[in-house]
Coordinates of N, CA and C in Angstrom, one line a residue:
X1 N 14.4 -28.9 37.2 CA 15.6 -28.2 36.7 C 15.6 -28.2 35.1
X2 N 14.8 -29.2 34.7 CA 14.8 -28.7 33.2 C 14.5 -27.5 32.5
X3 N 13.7 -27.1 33.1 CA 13.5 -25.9 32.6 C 14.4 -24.4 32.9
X4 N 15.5 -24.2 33.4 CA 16.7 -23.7 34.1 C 16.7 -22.4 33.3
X5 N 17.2 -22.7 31.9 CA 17.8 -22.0 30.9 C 16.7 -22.4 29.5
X6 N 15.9 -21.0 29.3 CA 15.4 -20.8 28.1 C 15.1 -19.6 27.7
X7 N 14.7 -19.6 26.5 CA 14.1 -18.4 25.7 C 12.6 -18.2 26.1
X8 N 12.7 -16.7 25.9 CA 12.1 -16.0 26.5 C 10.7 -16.6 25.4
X9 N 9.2 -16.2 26.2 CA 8.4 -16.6 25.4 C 7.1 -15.2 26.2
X10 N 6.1 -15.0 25.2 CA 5.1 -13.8 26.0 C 4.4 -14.4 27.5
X11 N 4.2 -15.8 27.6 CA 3.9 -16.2 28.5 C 5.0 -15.6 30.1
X12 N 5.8 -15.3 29.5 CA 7.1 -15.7 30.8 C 7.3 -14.1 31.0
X13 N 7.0 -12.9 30.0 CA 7.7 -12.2 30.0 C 6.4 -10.8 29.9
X14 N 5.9 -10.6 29.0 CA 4.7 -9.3 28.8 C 3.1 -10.1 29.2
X15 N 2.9 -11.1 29.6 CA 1.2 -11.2 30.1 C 1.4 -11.6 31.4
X16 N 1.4 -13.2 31.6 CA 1.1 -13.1 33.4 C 2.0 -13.0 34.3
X17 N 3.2 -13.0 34.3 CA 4.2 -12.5 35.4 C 3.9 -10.9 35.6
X18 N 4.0 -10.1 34.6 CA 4.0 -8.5 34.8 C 2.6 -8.0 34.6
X19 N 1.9 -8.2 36.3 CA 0.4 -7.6 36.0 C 0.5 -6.2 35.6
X20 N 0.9 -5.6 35.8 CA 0.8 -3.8 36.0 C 1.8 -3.5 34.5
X21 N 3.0 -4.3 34.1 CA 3.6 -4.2 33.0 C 4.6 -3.1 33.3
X22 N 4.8 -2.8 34.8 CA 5.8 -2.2 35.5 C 5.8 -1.6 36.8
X23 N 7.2 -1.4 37.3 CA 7.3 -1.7 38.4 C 8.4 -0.8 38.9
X24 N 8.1 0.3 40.0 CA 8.5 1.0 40.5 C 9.9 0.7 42.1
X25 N 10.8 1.0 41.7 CA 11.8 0.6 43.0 C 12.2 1.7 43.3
X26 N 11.9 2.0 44.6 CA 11.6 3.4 45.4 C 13.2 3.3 46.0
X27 N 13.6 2.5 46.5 CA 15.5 2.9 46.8 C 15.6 3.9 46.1
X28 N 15.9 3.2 44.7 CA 17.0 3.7 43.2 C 16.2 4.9 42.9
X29 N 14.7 4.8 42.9 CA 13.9 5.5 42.1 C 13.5 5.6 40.6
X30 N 14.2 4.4 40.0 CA 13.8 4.2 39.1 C 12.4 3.1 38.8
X31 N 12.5 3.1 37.1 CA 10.8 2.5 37.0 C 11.6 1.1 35.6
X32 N 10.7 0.0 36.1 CA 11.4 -1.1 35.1 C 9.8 -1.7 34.7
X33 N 10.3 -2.1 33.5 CA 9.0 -2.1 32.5 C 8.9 -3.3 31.4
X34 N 8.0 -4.1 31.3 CA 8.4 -4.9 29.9 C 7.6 -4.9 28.7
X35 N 7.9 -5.1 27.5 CA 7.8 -4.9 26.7 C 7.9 -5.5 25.6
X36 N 7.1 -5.9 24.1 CA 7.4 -6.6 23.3 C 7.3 -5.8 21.9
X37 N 8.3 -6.1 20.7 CA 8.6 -5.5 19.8 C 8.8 -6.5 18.7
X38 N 8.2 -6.4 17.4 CA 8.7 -7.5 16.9 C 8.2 -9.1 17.0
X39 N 8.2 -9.5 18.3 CA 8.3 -10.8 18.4 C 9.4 -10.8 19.4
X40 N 9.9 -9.7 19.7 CA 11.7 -10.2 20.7 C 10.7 -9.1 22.5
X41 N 11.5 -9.5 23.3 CA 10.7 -9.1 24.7 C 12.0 -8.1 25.1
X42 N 11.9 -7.5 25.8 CA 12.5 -6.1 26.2 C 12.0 -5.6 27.8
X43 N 13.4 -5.5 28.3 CA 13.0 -4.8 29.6 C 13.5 -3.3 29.7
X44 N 12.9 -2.6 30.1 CA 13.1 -1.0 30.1 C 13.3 -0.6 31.2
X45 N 14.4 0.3 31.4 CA 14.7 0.9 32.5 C 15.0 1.8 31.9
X46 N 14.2 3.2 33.5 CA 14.3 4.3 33.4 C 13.9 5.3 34.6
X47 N 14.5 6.5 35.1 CA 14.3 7.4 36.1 C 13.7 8.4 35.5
X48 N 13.0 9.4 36.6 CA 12.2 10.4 36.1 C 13.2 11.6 36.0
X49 N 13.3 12.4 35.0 CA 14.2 13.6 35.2 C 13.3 14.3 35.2
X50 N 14.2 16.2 36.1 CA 13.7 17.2 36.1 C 12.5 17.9 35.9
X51 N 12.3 17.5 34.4 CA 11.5 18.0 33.4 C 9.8 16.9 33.5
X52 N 10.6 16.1 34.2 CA 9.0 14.9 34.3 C 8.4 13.9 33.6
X53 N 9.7 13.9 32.0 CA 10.1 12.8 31.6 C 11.3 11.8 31.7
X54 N 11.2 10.9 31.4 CA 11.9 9.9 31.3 C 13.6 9.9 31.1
X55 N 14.2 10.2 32.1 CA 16.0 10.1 31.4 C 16.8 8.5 32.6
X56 N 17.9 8.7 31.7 CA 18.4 7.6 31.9 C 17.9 6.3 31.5
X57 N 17.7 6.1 30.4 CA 16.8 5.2 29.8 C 17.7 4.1 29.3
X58 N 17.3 2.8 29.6 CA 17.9 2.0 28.9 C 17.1 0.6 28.5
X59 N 17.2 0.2 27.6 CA 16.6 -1.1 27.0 C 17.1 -2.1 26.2
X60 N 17.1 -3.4 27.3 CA 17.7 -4.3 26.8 C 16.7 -5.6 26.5
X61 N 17.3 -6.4 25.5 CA 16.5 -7.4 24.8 C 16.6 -8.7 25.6
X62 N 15.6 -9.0 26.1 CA 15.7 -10.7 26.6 C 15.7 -11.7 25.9
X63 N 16.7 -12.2 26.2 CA 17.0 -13.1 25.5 C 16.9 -14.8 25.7
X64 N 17.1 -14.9 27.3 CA 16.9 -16.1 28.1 C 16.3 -15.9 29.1
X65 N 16.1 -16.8 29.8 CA 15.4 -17.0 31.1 C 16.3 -17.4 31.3
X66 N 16.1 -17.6 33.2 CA 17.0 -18.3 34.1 C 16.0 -18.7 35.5
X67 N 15.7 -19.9 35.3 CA 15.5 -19.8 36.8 C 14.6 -21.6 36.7
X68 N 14.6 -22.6 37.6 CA 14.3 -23.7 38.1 C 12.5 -23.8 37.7
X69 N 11.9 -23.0 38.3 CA 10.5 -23.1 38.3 C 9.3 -22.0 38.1
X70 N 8.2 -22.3 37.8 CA 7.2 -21.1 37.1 C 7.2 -20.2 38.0
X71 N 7.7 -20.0 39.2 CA 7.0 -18.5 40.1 C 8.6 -17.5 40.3
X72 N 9.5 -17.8 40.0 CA 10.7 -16.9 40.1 C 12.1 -17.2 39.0
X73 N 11.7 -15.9 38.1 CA 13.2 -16.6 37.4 C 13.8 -14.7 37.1
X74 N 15.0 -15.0 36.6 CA 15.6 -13.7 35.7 C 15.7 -14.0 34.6
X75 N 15.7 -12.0 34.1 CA 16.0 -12.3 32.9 C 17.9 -11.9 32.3
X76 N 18.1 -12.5 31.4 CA 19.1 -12.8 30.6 C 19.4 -11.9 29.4
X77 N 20.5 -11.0 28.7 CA 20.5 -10.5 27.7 C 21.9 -10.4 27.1
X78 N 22.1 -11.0 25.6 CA 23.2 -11.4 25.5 C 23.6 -10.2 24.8
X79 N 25.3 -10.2 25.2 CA 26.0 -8.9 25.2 C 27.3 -10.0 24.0
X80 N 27.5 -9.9 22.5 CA 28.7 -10.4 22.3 C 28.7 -12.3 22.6
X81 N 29.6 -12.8 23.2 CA 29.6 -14.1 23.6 C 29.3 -13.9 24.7
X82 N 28.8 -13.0 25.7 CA 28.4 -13.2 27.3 C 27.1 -12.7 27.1
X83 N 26.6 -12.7 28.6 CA 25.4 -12.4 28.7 C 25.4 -11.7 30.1
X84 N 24.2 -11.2 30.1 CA 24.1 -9.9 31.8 C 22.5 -10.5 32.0
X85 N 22.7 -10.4 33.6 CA 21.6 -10.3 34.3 C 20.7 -9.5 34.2
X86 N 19.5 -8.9 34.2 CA 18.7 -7.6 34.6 C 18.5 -7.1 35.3
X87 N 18.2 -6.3 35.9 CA 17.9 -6.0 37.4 C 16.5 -6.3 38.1
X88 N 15.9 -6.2 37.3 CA 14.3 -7.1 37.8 C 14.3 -8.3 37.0
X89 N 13.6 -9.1 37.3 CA 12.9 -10.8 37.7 C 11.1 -10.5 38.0
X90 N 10.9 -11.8 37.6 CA 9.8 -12.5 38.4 C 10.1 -13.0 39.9
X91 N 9.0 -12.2 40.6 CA 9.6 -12.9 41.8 C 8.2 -13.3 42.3
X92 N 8.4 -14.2 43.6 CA 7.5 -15.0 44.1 C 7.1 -14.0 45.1
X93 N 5.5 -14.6 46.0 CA 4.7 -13.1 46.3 C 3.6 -14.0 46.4
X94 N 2.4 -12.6 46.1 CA 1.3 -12.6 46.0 C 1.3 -12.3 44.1
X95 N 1.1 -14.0 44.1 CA 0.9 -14.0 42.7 C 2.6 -13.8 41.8
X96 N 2.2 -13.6 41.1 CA 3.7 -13.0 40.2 C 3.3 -11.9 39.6
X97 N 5.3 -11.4 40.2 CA 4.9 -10.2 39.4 C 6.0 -9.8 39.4
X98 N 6.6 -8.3 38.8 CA 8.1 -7.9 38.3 C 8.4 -7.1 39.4
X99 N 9.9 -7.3 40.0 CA 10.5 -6.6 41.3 C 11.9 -7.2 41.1
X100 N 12.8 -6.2 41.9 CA 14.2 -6.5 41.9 C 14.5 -8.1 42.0
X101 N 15.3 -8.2 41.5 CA 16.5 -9.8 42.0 C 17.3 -9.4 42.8
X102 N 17.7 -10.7 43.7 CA 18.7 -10.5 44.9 C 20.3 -9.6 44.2
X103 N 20.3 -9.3 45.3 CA 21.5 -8.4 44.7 C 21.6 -6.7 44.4
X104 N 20.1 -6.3 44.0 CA 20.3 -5.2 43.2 C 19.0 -4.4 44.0
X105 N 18.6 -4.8 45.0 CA 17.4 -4.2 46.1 C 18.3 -3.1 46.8
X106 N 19.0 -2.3 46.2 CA 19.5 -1.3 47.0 C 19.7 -0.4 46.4
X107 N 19.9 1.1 47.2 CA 19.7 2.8 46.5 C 20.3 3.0 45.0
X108 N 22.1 2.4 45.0 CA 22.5 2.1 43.4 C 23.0 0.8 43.0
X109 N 21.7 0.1 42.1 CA 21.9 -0.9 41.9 C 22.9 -1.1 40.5
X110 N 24.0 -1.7 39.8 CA 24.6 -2.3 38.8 C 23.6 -2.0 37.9
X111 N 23.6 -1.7 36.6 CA 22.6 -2.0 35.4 C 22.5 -3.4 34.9
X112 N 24.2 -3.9 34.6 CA 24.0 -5.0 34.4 C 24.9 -6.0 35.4
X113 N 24.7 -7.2 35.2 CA 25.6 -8.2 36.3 C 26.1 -9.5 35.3
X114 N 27.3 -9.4 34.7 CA 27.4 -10.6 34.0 C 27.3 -12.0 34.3
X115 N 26.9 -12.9 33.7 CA 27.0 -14.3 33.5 C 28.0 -15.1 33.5
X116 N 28.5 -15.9 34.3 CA 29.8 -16.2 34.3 C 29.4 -17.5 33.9
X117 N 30.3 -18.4 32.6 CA 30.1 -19.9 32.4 C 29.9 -20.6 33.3
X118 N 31.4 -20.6 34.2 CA 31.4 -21.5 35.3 C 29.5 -21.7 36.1

């Protein structure tokens, strides 16, 4: 459990958790993606519109990790004094790799899911 709650690092986030570096959820139909900028890590969400590009786009900065041990955690993005869940994680598998977190495996998932202190 020490390792529960941290900052995000390339190891955790853009090389070995996300082989493909994105990840398709056929419910929603959307495509989630990660990303590094700067030095700061970023997860991308987005659906295909009409035209064959990219709408509904949204990109949020990781900020934390969350999770007990190396094969399944979420990620964290701070909004103000709170923070939101993402909708994809590292999940455990064949190997690791990026796919929904519990909760949000269905046709319209929440974008974000806040953090509650407690």
């Amino acid at each position: 459990m020490a390792r529960a709650f941290y900052r995000p690092q390339a190891k955790d986030t853009v090389e070995t958790p996300v082989k493909d570096r994105q990840f398709f959820h056929s419910a929603s139909g959307t495509y989630y993606s990660m990303s590094e900028h700067g030095g700061k890590y970023f997860q991308r969400r987005w659906q295909q519109g009409f035209d064959g590009k990219p709408d509904n786009v949204e990109e949020l900065q990781i900020d934390y990790i969350m999770g007990s041990g190396p094969r399944a955690y979420i990620f964290a993005s701070r909004r103000g004094r709170h923070a939101d869940r993402t909708n994809a994680g590292v999940v455990c598998g064949v190997g690791r790799s990026l796919g929904m977190n519990p909760g949000y495996d269905n046709s319209h998932p929440m974008t974000r899911r806040p953090i509650a202190y407690e």
